[in-house]
């Protein structure tokens, strides 16, 4: 899949508010991806290149983003006060889209079609920048990509590196969409959620799930060094209801309350 096609799906999901509609759009997206692309899509939709427990960050501030967009504006000779426009729009992604759109109308931008995998590799290049001169090199790598993207692609690329996706898509919605894409409904959602709780890597779970269904994820085991999500508390109306649901309980006194398991 091209990054343009991927961005179109994100744009469609951003234009609706119903979780059902968003799930339908994302399930269409997952159905259109190859097995290897599914994991990438899960990461990028959440504004990352890896699961949360992997210590890789873009380390791109809004100042860095605006420096890049100012450079893009100057490169294409697009008359725009980037700082003022950002203050008006409040979204660097939309600002990037506007700059590239103007350059396109002026026939100054030269677009290059890039695949989702290629963009993912470029994002890893940005993440890996470190050491002396890292800020300048990071800006250059972002600039090199933005200048060859379409306006819509620029919106989401800048949002990804800036950590502000603005999609309103939760991990739970992604799980629903994966199940709908593969099983036709949400019947597999519980299995996907359990697997995610065990390994904390939705990209990995999604990749295995689309390759082999529930049988590929139902027996995932805890891996030393990989975090396991805690189960959320389910409230009961009174203390006796707790013991009714969990007859063999352990209750530990604490200074500020009780810890029960």
PDB file of C-alpha atoms in Angstrom:
ATOM      1  CA  UNK A   1       0.000   0.000   0.000  1.00  0.00           C
ATOM      2  CA  UNK A   2       1.201   3.516  -0.722  1.00  0.00           C
ATOM      3  CA  UNK A   3       1.394   6.107   2.022  1.00  0.00           C
ATOM      4  CA  UNK A   4      -1.107   8.171   0.027  1.00  0.00           C
ATOM      5  CA  UNK A   5      -3.672   5.357   0.238  1.00  0.00           C
ATOM      6  CA  UNK A   6      -2.952   4.923   3.949  1.00  0.00           C
ATOM      7  CA  UNK A   7      -3.400   8.657   4.519  1.00  0.00           C
ATOM      8  CA  UNK A   8      -6.732   8.573   2.677  1.00  0.00           C
ATOM      9  CA  UNK A   9      -8.059   5.992   5.149  1.00  0.00           C
ATOM     10  CA  UNK A  10      -6.884   8.148   8.068  1.00  0.00           C
ATOM     11  CA  UNK A  11      -8.584  11.171   6.532  1.00  0.00           C
ATOM     12  CA  UNK A  12     -11.825   9.234   6.168  1.00  0.00           C
ATOM     13  CA  UNK A  13     -11.713   8.083   9.795  1.00  0.00           C
ATOM     14  CA  UNK A  14     -10.969  11.628  10.957  1.00  0.00           C
ATOM     15  CA  UNK A  15     -14.001  12.968   9.107  1.00  0.00           C
ATOM     16  CA  UNK A  16     -16.507  10.834  11.073  1.00  0.00           C
ATOM     17  CA  UNK A  17     -17.357  10.811  14.771  1.00  0.00           C
ATOM     18  CA  UNK A  18     -19.215   7.526  15.210  1.00  0.00           C
ATOM     19  CA  UNK A  19     -17.021   4.762  16.627  1.00  0.00           C
ATOM     20  CA  UNK A  20     -18.934   2.298  14.454  1.00  0.00           C
ATOM     21  CA  UNK A  21     -18.077   4.270  11.330  1.00  0.00           C
ATOM     22  CA  UNK A  22     -14.436   4.603  12.377  1.00  0.00           C
ATOM     23  CA  UNK A  23     -14.262   0.856  13.012  1.00  0.00           C
ATOM     24  CA  UNK A  24     -15.706   0.142   9.574  1.00  0.00           C
ATOM     25  CA  UNK A  25     -13.172   2.418   7.842  1.00  0.00           C
ATOM     26  CA  UNK A  26     -10.231   0.923   9.752  1.00  0.00           C
ATOM     27  CA  UNK A  27     -11.438  -2.617   9.067  1.00  0.00           C
ATOM     28  CA  UNK A  28     -11.442  -1.739   5.359  1.00  0.00           C
ATOM     29  CA  UNK A  29      -7.875  -0.479   5.818  1.00  0.00           C
ATOM     30  CA  UNK A  30      -6.712  -3.676   7.525  1.00  0.00           C
ATOM     31  CA  UNK A  31      -8.373  -5.754   4.824  1.00  0.00           C
ATOM     32  CA  UNK A  32      -6.348  -3.901   2.191  1.00  0.00           C
ATOM     33  CA  UNK A  33      -2.962  -4.352   3.876  1.00  0.00           C
ATOM     34  CA  UNK A  34      -0.439  -7.144   3.488  1.00  0.00           C
ATOM     35  CA  UNK A  35       0.467  -9.182   6.567  1.00  0.00           C
ATOM     36  CA  UNK A  36       3.673  -7.202   7.076  1.00  0.00           C
ATOM     37  CA  UNK A  37       1.921  -3.840   6.661  1.00  0.00           C
ATOM     38  CA  UNK A  38      -0.689  -4.524   9.348  1.00  0.00           C
ATOM     39  CA  UNK A  39       1.817  -4.171  12.194  1.00  0.00           C
ATOM     40  CA  UNK A  40       3.192  -0.947  10.695  1.00  0.00           C
ATOM     41  CA  UNK A  41      -0.321   0.488  10.403  1.00  0.00           C
ATOM     42  CA  UNK A  42      -1.076  -0.282  14.068  1.00  0.00           C
ATOM     43  CA  UNK A  43       2.041   1.568  15.184  1.00  0.00           C
ATOM     44  CA  UNK A  44       1.625   4.596  12.917  1.00  0.00           C
ATOM     45  CA  UNK A  45      -2.060   5.105  13.751  1.00  0.00           C
ATOM     46  CA  UNK A  46      -0.994   5.486  17.386  1.00  0.00           C
ATOM     47  CA  UNK A  47       1.829   7.851  16.369  1.00  0.00           C
ATOM     48  CA  UNK A  48       4.694   5.443  17.014  1.00  0.00           C
ATOM     49  CA  UNK A  49       7.104   3.123  15.213  1.00  0.00           C
ATOM     50  CA  UNK A  50       7.149   0.482  17.970  1.00  0.00           C
ATOM     51  CA  UNK A  51       5.096  -0.605  21.006  1.00  0.00           C
ATOM     52  CA  UNK A  52       5.100   1.621  24.090  1.00  0.00           C
ATOM     53  CA  UNK A  53       7.554  -0.520  26.043  1.00  0.00           C
ATOM     54  CA  UNK A  54      10.262  -0.068  23.384  1.00  0.00           C
ATOM     55  CA  UNK A  55      12.224   3.100  24.314  1.00  0.00           C
ATOM     56  CA  UNK A  56      12.214   4.795  20.910  1.00  0.00           C
ATOM     57  CA  UNK A  57      10.860   8.316  20.544  1.00  0.00           C
ATOM     58  CA  UNK A  58      10.968  10.914  17.781  1.00  0.00           C
ATOM     59  CA  UNK A  59      12.068  13.646  20.215  1.00  0.00           C
ATOM     60  CA  UNK A  60      10.618  16.211  17.836  1.00  0.00           C
ATOM     61  CA  UNK A  61       9.325  19.393  19.474  1.00  0.00           C
ATOM     62  CA  UNK A  62       6.798  21.736  17.932  1.00  0.00           C
ATOM     63  CA  UNK A  63       9.639  24.224  17.451  1.00  0.00           C
ATOM     64  CA  UNK A  64      11.511  21.669  15.361  1.00  0.00           C
ATOM     65  CA  UNK A  65       8.386  20.965  13.304  1.00  0.00           C
ATOM     66  CA  UNK A  66       7.834  24.680  12.646  1.00  0.00           C
ATOM     67  CA  UNK A  67      11.503  25.077  11.682  1.00  0.00           C
ATOM     68  CA  UNK A  68      11.016  22.325   9.098  1.00  0.00           C
ATOM     69  CA  UNK A  69       7.809  23.848   7.767  1.00  0.00           C
ATOM     70  CA  UNK A  70       9.449  27.265   7.529  1.00  0.00           C
ATOM     71  CA  UNK A  71      12.220  25.653   5.483  1.00  0.00           C
ATOM     72  CA  UNK A  72       9.627  23.961   3.243  1.00  0.00           C
ATOM     73  CA  UNK A  73       7.809  27.256   2.754  1.00  0.00           C
ATOM     74  CA  UNK A  74      11.053  28.988   1.816  1.00  0.00           C
ATOM     75  CA  UNK A  75      12.189  26.178  -0.474  1.00  0.00           C
ATOM     76  CA  UNK A  76       8.983  26.373  -2.519  1.00  0.00           C
ATOM     77  CA  UNK A  77       8.812  30.176  -2.237  1.00  0.00           C
ATOM     78  CA  UNK A  78       5.384  29.978  -0.663  1.00  0.00           C
ATOM     79  CA  UNK A  79       4.573  33.284   1.028  1.00  0.00           C
ATOM     80  CA  UNK A  80       3.439  32.251   4.495  1.00  0.00           C
ATOM     81  CA  UNK A  81       4.096  33.317   8.071  1.00  0.00           C
ATOM     82  CA  UNK A  82       4.459  29.812   9.532  1.00  0.00           C
ATOM     83  CA  UNK A  83       4.365  30.887  13.193  1.00  0.00           C
ATOM     84  CA  UNK A  84       1.220  32.969  12.684  1.00  0.00           C
ATOM     85  CA  UNK A  85      -0.539  30.310  10.633  1.00  0.00           C
ATOM     86  CA  UNK A  86       0.241  27.677  13.249  1.00  0.00           C
ATOM     87  CA  UNK A  87      -1.263  29.919  15.912  1.00  0.00           C
ATOM     88  CA  UNK A  88      -4.390  30.244  13.796  1.00  0.00           C
ATOM     89  CA  UNK A  89      -4.713  26.550  12.848  1.00  0.00           C
ATOM     90  CA  UNK A  90      -3.392  24.969  16.027  1.00  0.00           C
ATOM     91  CA  UNK A  91      -2.287  21.872  14.105  1.00  0.00           C
ATOM     92  CA  UNK A  92       1.125  21.418  12.491  1.00  0.00           C
ATOM     93  CA  UNK A  93      -0.215  18.649  10.260  1.00  0.00           C
ATOM     94  CA  UNK A  94      -2.870  20.878   8.715  1.00  0.00           C
ATOM     95  CA  UNK A  95      -0.263  23.610   8.318  1.00  0.00           C
ATOM     96  CA  UNK A  96       2.054  21.219   6.446  1.00  0.00           C
ATOM     97  CA  UNK A  97      -0.852  20.207   4.219  1.00  0.00           C
ATOM     98  CA  UNK A  98      -1.571  23.868   3.436  1.00  0.00           C
ATOM     99  CA  UNK A  99       2.060  24.651   2.557  1.00  0.00           C
ATOM    100  CA  UNK A 100       2.427  21.639   0.243  1.00  0.00           C
ATOM    101  CA  UNK A 101      -0.973  22.353  -1.342  1.00  0.00           C
ATOM    102  CA  UNK A 102       0.117  25.907  -2.200  1.00  0.00           C
ATOM    103  CA  UNK A 103       3.412  24.653  -3.600  1.00  0.00           C
ATOM    104  CA  UNK A 104       1.500  22.113  -5.700  1.00  0.00           C
ATOM    105  CA  UNK A 105      -0.791  24.813  -7.098  1.00  0.00           C
ATOM    106  CA  UNK A 106       2.276  26.867  -7.986  1.00  0.00           C
ATOM    107  CA  UNK A 107       3.726  23.748  -9.659  1.00  0.00           C
ATOM    108  CA  UNK A 108       6.865  23.964  -7.555  1.00  0.00           C
ATOM    109  CA  UNK A 109       6.519  20.714  -5.625  1.00  0.00           C
ATOM    110  CA  UNK A 110       7.756  17.450  -7.120  1.00  0.00           C
ATOM    111  CA  UNK A 111       5.850  14.577  -5.631  1.00  0.00           C
ATOM    112  CA  UNK A 112       7.352  11.122  -5.151  1.00  0.00           C
ATOM    113  CA  UNK A 113       5.132   8.097  -4.547  1.00  0.00           C
ATOM    114  CA  UNK A 114       6.293   6.271  -1.426  1.00  0.00           C
ATOM    115  CA  UNK A 115       4.995   3.044   0.028  1.00  0.00           C
ATOM    116  CA  UNK A 116       3.858   2.617   3.621  1.00  0.00           C
ATOM    117  CA  UNK A 117       6.938   0.481   4.271  1.00  0.00           C
ATOM    118  CA  UNK A 118       9.262   3.155   2.833  1.00  0.00           C
ATOM    119  CA  UNK A 119       7.734   5.835   5.065  1.00  0.00           C
ATOM    120  CA  UNK A 120       8.102   3.517   8.050  1.00  0.00           C
ATOM    121  CA  UNK A 121      11.796   3.057   7.259  1.00  0.00           C
ATOM    122  CA  UNK A 122      12.260   6.838   6.951  1.00  0.00           C
ATOM    123  CA  UNK A 123      10.574   7.282  10.338  1.00  0.00           C
ATOM    124  CA  UNK A 124      13.022   4.807  11.883  1.00  0.00           C
ATOM    125  CA  UNK A 125      15.849   6.837  10.364  1.00  0.00           C
ATOM    126  CA  UNK A 126      14.508   9.881  12.214  1.00  0.00           C
ATOM    127  CA  UNK A 127      14.140   7.971  15.489  1.00  0.00           C
ATOM    128  CA  UNK A 128      17.737   6.743  15.315  1.00  0.00           C
ATOM    129  CA  UNK A 129      19.265  10.221  15.008  1.00  0.00           C
ATOM    130  CA  UNK A 130      21.442  10.965  18.046  1.00  0.00           C
ATOM    131  CA  UNK A 131      24.700  12.562  19.134  1.00  0.00           C
ATOM    132  CA  UNK A 132      26.315  15.818  18.088  1.00  0.00           C
ATOM    133  CA  UNK A 133      24.267  17.728  15.525  1.00  0.00           C
ATOM    134  CA  UNK A 134      21.244  15.476  16.041  1.00  0.00           C
ATOM    135  CA  UNK A 135      18.724  18.335  15.927  1.00  0.00           C
ATOM    136  CA  UNK A 136      19.912  19.580  12.541  1.00  0.00           C
ATOM    137  CA  UNK A 137      20.122  16.092  11.045  1.00  0.00           C
ATOM    138  CA  UNK A 138      16.656  15.241  12.362  1.00  0.00           C
ATOM    139  CA  UNK A 139      15.201  18.362  10.749  1.00  0.00           C
ATOM    140  CA  UNK A 140      16.921  17.544   7.456  1.00  0.00           C
ATOM    141  CA  UNK A 141      15.538  13.996   7.368  1.00  0.00           C
ATOM    142  CA  UNK A 142      12.011  15.242   8.059  1.00  0.00           C
ATOM    143  CA  UNK A 143      12.442  17.951   5.427  1.00  0.00           C
ATOM    144  CA  UNK A 144      13.667  15.454   2.809  1.00  0.00           C
ATOM    145  CA  UNK A 145      10.448  13.441   3.194  1.00  0.00           C
ATOM    146  CA  UNK A 146       7.909  16.261   3.513  1.00  0.00           C
ATOM    147  CA  UNK A 147       9.057  17.991   0.323  1.00  0.00           C
ATOM    148  CA  UNK A 148       8.146  14.975  -1.851  1.00  0.00           C
ATOM    149  CA  UNK A 149       4.789  14.150  -0.256  1.00  0.00           C
ATOM    150  CA  UNK A 150       1.294  15.119  -1.342  1.00  0.00           C
ATOM    151  CA  UNK A 151      -0.587  17.612   0.870  1.00  0.00           C
ATOM    152  CA  UNK A 152      -2.610  14.860   2.571  1.00  0.00           C
ATOM    153  CA  UNK A 153       0.480  12.712   3.176  1.00  0.00           C
ATOM    154  CA  UNK A 154       2.308  15.711   4.634  1.00  0.00           C
ATOM    155  CA  UNK A 155      -0.508  16.231   7.145  1.00  0.00           C
ATOM    156  CA  UNK A 156      -0.172  12.764   8.619  1.00  0.00           C
ATOM    157  CA  UNK A 157       3.606  12.466   8.333  1.00  0.00           C
ATOM    158  CA  UNK A 158       4.054  15.659  10.359  1.00  0.00           C
ATOM    159  CA  UNK A 159       1.464  14.512  12.879  1.00  0.00           C
ATOM    160  CA  UNK A 160       3.271  11.202  13.328  1.00  0.00           C
ATOM    161  CA  UNK A 161       6.692  12.739  13.963  1.00  0.00           C
ATOM    162  CA  UNK A 162       5.113  15.421  16.156  1.00  0.00           C
ATOM    163  CA  UNK A 163       3.176  12.872  18.233  1.00  0.00           C
ATOM    164  CA  UNK A 164      -0.226  14.488  17.602  1.00  0.00           C
ATOM    165  CA  UNK A 165      -2.369  12.157  15.477  1.00  0.00           C
ATOM    166  CA  UNK A 166      -5.746  13.795  16.291  1.00  0.00           C
ATOM    167  CA  UNK A 167      -7.644  10.742  15.045  1.00  0.00           C
ATOM    168  CA  UNK A 168      -9.567   9.884  18.187  1.00  0.00           C
ATOM    169  CA  UNK A 169      -8.741   6.211  17.582  1.00  0.00           C
ATOM    170  CA  UNK A 170      -8.105   4.095  20.665  1.00  0.00           C
ATOM    171  CA  UNK A 171      -6.353   0.740  20.870  1.00  0.00           C
ATOM    172  CA  UNK A 172      -9.742  -0.834  21.582  1.00  0.00           C
ATOM    173  CA  UNK A 173     -11.092   0.551  18.303  1.00  0.00           C
ATOM    174  CA  UNK A 174      -8.131  -0.970  16.465  1.00  0.00           C
ATOM    175  CA  UNK A 175      -8.912  -4.341  18.072  1.00  0.00           C
ATOM    176  CA  UNK A 176     -12.527  -4.103  16.941  1.00  0.00           C
ATOM    177  CA  UNK A 177     -11.419  -3.197  13.416  1.00  0.00           C
ATOM    178  CA  UNK A 178      -8.995  -6.123  13.239  1.00  0.00           C
ATOM    179  CA  UNK A 179     -11.724  -8.551  14.247  1.00  0.00           C
ATOM    180  CA  UNK A 180     -14.227  -7.095  11.771  1.00  0.00           C
ATOM    181  CA  UNK A 181     -11.630  -7.206   8.982  1.00  0.00           C
ATOM    182  CA  UNK A 182     -10.741 -10.856   9.586  1.00  0.00           C
ATOM    183  CA  UNK A 183     -13.858 -12.445  11.137  1.00  0.00           C
ATOM    184  CA  UNK A 184     -16.575 -10.172   9.733  1.00  0.00           C
ATOM    185  CA  UNK A 185     -17.681  -8.988  13.173  1.00  0.00           C
ATOM    186  CA  UNK A 186     -16.292  -8.373  16.665  1.00  0.00           C
ATOM    187  CA  UNK A 187     -16.344 -12.016  17.743  1.00  0.00           C
ATOM    188  CA  UNK A 188     -12.532 -12.225  17.970  1.00  0.00           C
ATOM    189  CA  UNK A 189     -12.096  -8.972  19.897  1.00  0.00           C
ATOM    190  CA  UNK A 190     -11.802 -10.747  23.270  1.00  0.00           C
ATOM    191  CA  UNK A 191      -9.038 -13.034  21.964  1.00  0.00           C
ATOM    192  CA  UNK A 192      -7.117 -10.086  20.486  1.00  0.00           C
ATOM    193  CA  UNK A 193      -7.429  -8.109  23.720  1.00  0.00           C
ATOM    194  CA  UNK A 194      -6.179 -11.038  25.808  1.00  0.00           C
ATOM    195  CA  UNK A 195      -3.184 -11.531  23.527  1.00  0.00           C
ATOM    196  CA  UNK A 196      -2.407  -7.812  23.700  1.00  0.00           C
ATOM    197  CA  UNK A 197      -2.579  -7.949  27.488  1.00  0.00           C
ATOM    198  CA  UNK A 198      -0.019 -10.741  27.494  1.00  0.00           C
ATOM    199  CA  UNK A 199       2.563  -9.230  25.118  1.00  0.00           C
ATOM    200  CA  UNK A 200       1.736  -5.467  25.090  1.00  0.00           C
ATOM    201  CA  UNK A 201       2.513  -5.257  21.349  1.00  0.00           C
ATOM    202  CA  UNK A 202      -0.596  -4.740  19.218  1.00  0.00           C
ATOM    203  CA  UNK A 203       1.440  -4.701  15.997  1.00  0.00           C
ATOM    204  CA  UNK A 204       2.827  -8.156  16.716  1.00  0.00           C
ATOM    205  CA  UNK A 205      -0.578  -9.486  17.785  1.00  0.00           C
ATOM    206  CA  UNK A 206      -2.264  -8.020  14.686  1.00  0.00           C
ATOM    207  CA  UNK A 207       0.357  -9.491  12.355  1.00  0.00           C
ATOM    208  CA  UNK A 208      -0.050 -12.974  13.809  1.00  0.00           C
ATOM    209  CA  UNK A 209      -3.833 -12.677  13.917  1.00  0.00           C
ATOM    210  CA  UNK A 210      -4.256 -11.737  10.246  1.00  0.00           C
ATOM    211  CA  UNK A 211      -1.937 -14.571   9.228  1.00  0.00           C
ATOM    212  CA  UNK A 212      -3.608 -17.359  11.160  1.00  0.00           C
ATOM    213  CA  UNK A 213      -6.631 -16.115  13.060  1.00  0.00           C
ATOM    214  CA  UNK A 214      -7.379 -16.796  16.715  1.00  0.00           C
ATOM    215  CA  UNK A 215      -5.319 -19.994  16.768  1.00  0.00           C
ATOM    216  CA  UNK A 216      -2.188 -17.894  16.173  1.00  0.00           C
ATOM    217  CA  UNK A 217      -2.694 -15.677  19.210  1.00  0.00           C
ATOM    218  CA  UNK A 218      -4.669 -17.611  21.809  1.00  0.00           C
ATOM    219  CA  UNK A 219      -1.617 -19.369  23.230  1.00  0.00           C
ATOM    220  CA  UNK A 220       0.798 -16.431  23.398  1.00  0.00           C
ATOM    221  CA  UNK A 221       2.950 -16.692  26.509  1.00  0.00           C
ATOM    222  CA  UNK A 222       4.494 -14.084  28.761  1.00  0.00           C
ATOM    223  CA  UNK A 223       8.019 -13.145  27.643  1.00  0.00           C
ATOM    224  CA  UNK A 224      10.540 -12.142  30.334  1.00  0.00           C
ATOM    225  CA  UNK A 225      11.321  -8.440  29.982  1.00  0.00           C
ATOM    226  CA  UNK A 226       8.099  -7.652  28.113  1.00  0.00           C
ATOM    227  CA  UNK A 227       5.447  -5.861  30.245  1.00  0.00           C
ATOM    228  CA  UNK A 228       2.080  -7.458  30.895  1.00  0.00           C
ATOM    229  CA  UNK A 229      -0.959  -5.198  31.192  1.00  0.00           C
ATOM    230  CA  UNK A 230      -2.727  -5.183  34.539  1.00  0.00           C
ATOM    231  CA  UNK A 231      -6.374  -6.200  34.589  1.00  0.00           C
ATOM    232  CA  UNK A 232      -8.618  -3.263  35.425  1.00  0.00           C
ATOM    233  CA  UNK A 233     -10.703  -3.378  38.598  1.00  0.00           C
ATOM    234  CA  UNK A 234     -14.387  -4.228  38.302  1.00  0.00           C
ATOM    235  CA  UNK A 235     -16.392  -2.469  40.990  1.00  0.00           C
ATOM    236  CA  UNK A 236     -18.965  -4.155  43.213  1.00  0.00           C
ATOM    237  CA  UNK A 237     -21.717  -2.430  45.174  1.00  0.00           C
ATOM    238  CA  UNK A 238     -20.591  -3.714  48.584  1.00  0.00           C
ATOM    239  CA  UNK A 239     -17.892  -5.802  50.299  1.00  0.00           C
ATOM    240  CA  UNK A 240     -19.912  -9.039  50.514  1.00  0.00           C
ATOM    241  CA  UNK A 241     -20.487  -8.942  46.744  1.00  0.00           C
ATOM    242  CA  UNK A 242     -16.708  -9.030  46.301  1.00  0.00           C
ATOM    243  CA  UNK A 243     -16.391 -12.188  48.404  1.00  0.00           C
ATOM    244  CA  UNK A 244     -19.345 -13.650  46.548  1.00  0.00           C
ATOM    245  CA  UNK A 245     -17.532 -13.254  43.257  1.00  0.00           C
ATOM    246  CA  UNK A 246     -14.073 -14.165  44.606  1.00  0.00           C
ATOM    247  CA  UNK A 247     -14.636 -16.637  47.486  1.00  0.00           C
ATOM    248  CA  UNK A 248     -10.923 -17.322  48.078  1.00  0.00           C
ATOM    249  CA  UNK A 249      -9.551 -13.794  48.383  1.00  0.00           C
ATOM    250  CA  UNK A 250      -6.413 -12.305  49.893  1.00  0.00           C
ATOM    251  CA  UNK A 251      -6.920  -9.026  51.723  1.00  0.00           C
ATOM    252  CA  UNK A 252      -3.854  -7.004  52.745  1.00  0.00           C
ATOM    253  CA  UNK A 253      -4.161  -3.981  55.072  1.00  0.00           C
ATOM    254  CA  UNK A 254      -2.448  -0.793  53.876  1.00  0.00           C
ATOM    255  CA  UNK A 255      -1.978   2.636  55.439  1.00  0.00           C
ATOM    256  CA  UNK A 256      -4.223   4.240  52.837  1.00  0.00           C
ATOM    257  CA  UNK A 257      -6.754   1.473  52.254  1.00  0.00           C
ATOM    258  CA  UNK A 258      -6.886  -2.175  51.308  1.00  0.00           C
ATOM    259  CA  UNK A 259      -5.194  -4.124  48.537  1.00  0.00           C
ATOM    260  CA  UNK A 260      -7.252  -7.117  47.424  1.00  0.00           C
ATOM    261  CA  UNK A 261      -6.386  -9.915  45.048  1.00  0.00           C
TER     262      UNK A 261
END
